[in-house]
Coordinates of C-alpha atoms in Angstrom, one line a residue:
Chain A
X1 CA 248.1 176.6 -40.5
X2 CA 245.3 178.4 -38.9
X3 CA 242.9 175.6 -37.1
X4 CA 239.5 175.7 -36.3
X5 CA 238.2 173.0 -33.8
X6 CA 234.1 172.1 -33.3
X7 CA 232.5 170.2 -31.0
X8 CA 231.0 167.4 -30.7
X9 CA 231.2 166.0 -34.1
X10 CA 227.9 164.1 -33.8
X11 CA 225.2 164.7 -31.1
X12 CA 221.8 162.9 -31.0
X13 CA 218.9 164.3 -28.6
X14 CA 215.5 163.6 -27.8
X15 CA 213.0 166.2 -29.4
X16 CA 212.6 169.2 -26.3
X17 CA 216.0 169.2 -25.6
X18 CA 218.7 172.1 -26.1
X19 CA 222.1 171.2 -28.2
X20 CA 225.0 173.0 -27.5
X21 CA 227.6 173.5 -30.5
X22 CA 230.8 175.0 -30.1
X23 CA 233.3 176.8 -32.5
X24 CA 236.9 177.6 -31.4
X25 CA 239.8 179.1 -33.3
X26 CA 242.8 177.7 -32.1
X27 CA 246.1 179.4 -32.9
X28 CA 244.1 183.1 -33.9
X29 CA 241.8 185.7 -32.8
X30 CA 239.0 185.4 -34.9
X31 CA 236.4 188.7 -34.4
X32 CA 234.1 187.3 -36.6
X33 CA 232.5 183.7 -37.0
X34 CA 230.1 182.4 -39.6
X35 CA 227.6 179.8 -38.8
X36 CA 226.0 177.2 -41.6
X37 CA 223.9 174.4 -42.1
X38 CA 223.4 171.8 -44.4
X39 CA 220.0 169.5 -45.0
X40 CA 220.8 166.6 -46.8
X41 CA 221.0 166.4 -50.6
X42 CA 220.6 170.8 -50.0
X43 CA 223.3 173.0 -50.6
X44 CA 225.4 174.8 -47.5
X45 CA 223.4 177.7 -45.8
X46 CA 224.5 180.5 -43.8
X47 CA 222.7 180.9 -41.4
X48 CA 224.4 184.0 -39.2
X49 CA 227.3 185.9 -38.6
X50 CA 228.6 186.4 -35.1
X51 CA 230.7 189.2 -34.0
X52 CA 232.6 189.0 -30.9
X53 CA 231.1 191.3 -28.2
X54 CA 227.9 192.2 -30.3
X55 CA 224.5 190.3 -31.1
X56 CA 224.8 188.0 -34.1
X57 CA 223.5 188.6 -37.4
X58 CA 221.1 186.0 -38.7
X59 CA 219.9 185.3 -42.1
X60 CA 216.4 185.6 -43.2
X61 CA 214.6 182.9 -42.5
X62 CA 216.7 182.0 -39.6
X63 CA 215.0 182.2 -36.2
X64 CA 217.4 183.8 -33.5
X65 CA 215.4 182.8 -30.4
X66 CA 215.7 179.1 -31.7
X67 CA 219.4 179.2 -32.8
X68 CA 221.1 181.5 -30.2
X69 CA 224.5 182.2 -30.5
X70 CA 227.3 183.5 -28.3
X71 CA 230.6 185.0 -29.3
X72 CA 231.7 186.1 -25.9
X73 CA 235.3 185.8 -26.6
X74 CA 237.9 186.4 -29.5
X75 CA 238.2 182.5 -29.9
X76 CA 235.0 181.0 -29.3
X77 CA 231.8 180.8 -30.8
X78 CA 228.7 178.9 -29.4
X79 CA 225.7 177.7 -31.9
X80 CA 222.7 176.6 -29.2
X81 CA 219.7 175.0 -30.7
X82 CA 216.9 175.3 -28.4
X83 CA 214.3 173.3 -28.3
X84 CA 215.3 170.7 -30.9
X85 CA 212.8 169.2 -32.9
X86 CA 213.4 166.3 -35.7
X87 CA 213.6 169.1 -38.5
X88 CA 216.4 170.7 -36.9
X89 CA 218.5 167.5 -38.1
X90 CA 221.2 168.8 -40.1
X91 CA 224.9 169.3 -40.6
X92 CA 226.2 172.4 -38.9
X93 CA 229.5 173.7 -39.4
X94 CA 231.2 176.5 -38.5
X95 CA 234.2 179.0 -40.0
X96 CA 236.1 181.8 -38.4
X97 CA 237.8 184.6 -40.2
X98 CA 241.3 185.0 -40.3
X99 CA 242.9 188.3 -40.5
X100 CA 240.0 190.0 -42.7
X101 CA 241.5 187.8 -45.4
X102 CA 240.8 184.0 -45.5
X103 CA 238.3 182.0 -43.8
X104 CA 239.4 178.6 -41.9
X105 CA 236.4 175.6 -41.5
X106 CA 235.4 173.3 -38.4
X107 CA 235.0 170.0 -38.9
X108 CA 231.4 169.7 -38.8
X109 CA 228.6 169.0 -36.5
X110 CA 225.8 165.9 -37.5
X111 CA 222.9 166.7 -35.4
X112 CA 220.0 164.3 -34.9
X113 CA 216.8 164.6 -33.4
X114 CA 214.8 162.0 -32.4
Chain B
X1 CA 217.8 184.6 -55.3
X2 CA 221.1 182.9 -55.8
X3 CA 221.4 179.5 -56.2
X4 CA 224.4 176.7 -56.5
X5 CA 224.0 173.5 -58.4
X6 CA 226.3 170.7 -57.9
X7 CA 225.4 166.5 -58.7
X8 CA 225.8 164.9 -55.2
X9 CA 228.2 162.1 -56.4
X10 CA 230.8 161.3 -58.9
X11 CA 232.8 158.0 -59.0
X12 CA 236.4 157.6 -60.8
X13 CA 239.3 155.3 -61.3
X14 CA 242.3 156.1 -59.7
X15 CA 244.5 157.8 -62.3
X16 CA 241.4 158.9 -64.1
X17 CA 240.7 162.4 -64.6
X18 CA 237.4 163.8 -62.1
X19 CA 235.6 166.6 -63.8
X20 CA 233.0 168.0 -60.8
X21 CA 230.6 170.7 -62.5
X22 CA 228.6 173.5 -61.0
X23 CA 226.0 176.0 -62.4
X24 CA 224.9 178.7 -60.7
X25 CA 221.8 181.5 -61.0
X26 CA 223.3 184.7 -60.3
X27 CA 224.9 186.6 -62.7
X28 CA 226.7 189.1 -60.5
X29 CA 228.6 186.9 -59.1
X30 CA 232.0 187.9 -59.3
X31 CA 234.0 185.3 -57.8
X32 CA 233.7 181.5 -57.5
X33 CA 235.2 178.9 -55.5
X34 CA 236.2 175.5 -55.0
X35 CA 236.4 174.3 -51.7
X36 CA 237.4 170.4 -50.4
X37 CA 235.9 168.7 -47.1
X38 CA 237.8 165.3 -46.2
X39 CA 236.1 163.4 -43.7
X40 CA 236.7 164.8 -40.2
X41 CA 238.0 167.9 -41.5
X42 CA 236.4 171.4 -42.5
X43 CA 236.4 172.5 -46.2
X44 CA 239.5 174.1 -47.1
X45 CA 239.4 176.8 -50.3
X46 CA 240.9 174.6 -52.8
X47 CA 241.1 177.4 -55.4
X48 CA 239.3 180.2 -57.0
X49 CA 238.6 182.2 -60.1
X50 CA 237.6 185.6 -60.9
X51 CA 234.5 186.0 -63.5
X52 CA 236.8 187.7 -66.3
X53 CA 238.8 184.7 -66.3
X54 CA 237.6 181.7 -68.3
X55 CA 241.0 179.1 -66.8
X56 CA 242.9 179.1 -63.9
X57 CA 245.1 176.0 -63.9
X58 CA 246.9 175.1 -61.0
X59 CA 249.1 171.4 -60.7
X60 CA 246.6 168.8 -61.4
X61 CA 243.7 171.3 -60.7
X62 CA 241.7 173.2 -63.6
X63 CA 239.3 175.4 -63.4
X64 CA 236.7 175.9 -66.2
X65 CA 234.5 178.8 -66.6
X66 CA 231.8 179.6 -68.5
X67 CA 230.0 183.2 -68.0
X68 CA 227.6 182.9 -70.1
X69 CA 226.4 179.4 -69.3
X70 CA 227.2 180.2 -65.3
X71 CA 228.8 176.6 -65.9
X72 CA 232.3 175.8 -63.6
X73 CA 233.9 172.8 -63.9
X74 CA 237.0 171.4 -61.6
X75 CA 239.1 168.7 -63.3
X76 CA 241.5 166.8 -61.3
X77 CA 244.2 165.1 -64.0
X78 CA 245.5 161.9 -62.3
X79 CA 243.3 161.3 -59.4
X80 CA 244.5 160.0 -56.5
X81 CA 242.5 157.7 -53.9
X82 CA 243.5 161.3 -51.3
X83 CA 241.0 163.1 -53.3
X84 CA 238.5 161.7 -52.0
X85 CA 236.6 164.4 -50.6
X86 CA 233.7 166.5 -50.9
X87 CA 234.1 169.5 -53.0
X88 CA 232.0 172.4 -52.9
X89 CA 231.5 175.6 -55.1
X90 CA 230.7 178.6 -54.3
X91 CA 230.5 182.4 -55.6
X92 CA 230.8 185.6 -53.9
X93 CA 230.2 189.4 -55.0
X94 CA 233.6 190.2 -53.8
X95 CA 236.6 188.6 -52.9
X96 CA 237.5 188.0 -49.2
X97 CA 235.7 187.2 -46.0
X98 CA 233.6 190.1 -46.0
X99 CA 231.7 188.9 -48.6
X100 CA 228.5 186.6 -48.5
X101 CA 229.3 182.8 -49.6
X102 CA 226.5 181.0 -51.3
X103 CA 227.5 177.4 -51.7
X104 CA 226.5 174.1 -53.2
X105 CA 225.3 171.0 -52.2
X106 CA 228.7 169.6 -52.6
X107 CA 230.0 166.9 -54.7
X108 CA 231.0 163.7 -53.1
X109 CA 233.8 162.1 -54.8
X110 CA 235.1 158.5 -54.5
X111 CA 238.1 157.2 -56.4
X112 CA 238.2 153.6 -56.7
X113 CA 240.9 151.4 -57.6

């Protein structure tokens, strides 16, 4: 079946620092990525949608100059948090959309902030 | 706004059946979902039902709804020590990837022996 890989798994940073997180759809062409996060003990949040070739659409509440994100190619997506601060600590994860029909999951990002 | 209720943790006995409940705020909320997350893995849709329905039943897998309570339930007859996993609901407006996910917190779920 359809696989989406994300990377790294786990990433700990010193506060001021930019995080990197990437999404990539390994057997497909995905056109449109979603982007989520997950404080502990909270529920799973979308946080934007990224469309290859066009700017991302975030949710409200969700700053775009702190969580840029890149789809600059049919099978990659890039989550950057910039400036990371010890609230940004959270559980990212990312999906990719299959076909217009079903939506396949990465694995997960744990991002700490010290 | 829309909101997703799930208890964080639910412990059974292998062979046991695992009943995993959500509740949920909005009431236009057309279909709902039950995803699974095993460790090192993304979720994966499990299975889903569509608001006129009150049972979907698939293998060991049920599906309770109740509209009126915006109460689902997942029961797992005979669970296995491979379900293990986090399971999430969620409900969408419409069916398909074009509509808007709202999820849980998920349900962490440890069968013991």
């Amino acid at each position: 079946g359809a696989v989406v890989s994300q990377h790294p798994s786990r990433v700990i940073c010193k506060s001021g620092t930019s995080v990197k997180i990437e999404c990539r759809s390994l057997d497909f062409q995905a056109t449109t990525m979603f982007w989520y996060r997950q404080f502990p003990k909270q529920s799973l949040m979308l946080m934007a949608t990224s469309n290859e070739g066009s700017k991302a659409t975030y949710e409200q509440g969700v700053e775009k100059d702190k969580f840029l994100i890149n789809h600059a190619s049919l099978t990659l997506s890039t989550l950057t948090v910039t400036s990371a601060h010890p609230e940004d600590s959270s559980f990212y994860i990312c999906s990719a959309r299959f076909a217009n029909e079903k939506l396949f999951f990465g694995s997960g990002t744990q991002l700490s902030v010290l | 706004g829309e909101d997703v209720e799930q208890s964080l943790f639910l412990s059974v006995r292998e062979g046991d059946s695992s009943v995993i409940n959500c509740t949920y705020t909005d009431s236009s909320s057309t279909y709902l979902y039950w995803y699974k997350q095993e460790p090192g893995a993304g979720l994966q849709l499990l299975t889903y039902i569509f608001s006129n329905m009150d049972m979907k039943q698939d293998q060991r897998l049920t599906v309770l709804l109740n509209k009126k309570d915006k109460h689902l339930s997942l029961r797992i007859a005979d669970t296995q020590t491979g379900d293990s996993a986090i399971y999430f609901c969620a409900e969408s407006k419409a069916f398909g990837t074009a509509s808007k996910l709202t999820f849980g917190t998920g349900t962490r779920l440890q069968v013991t022996l």
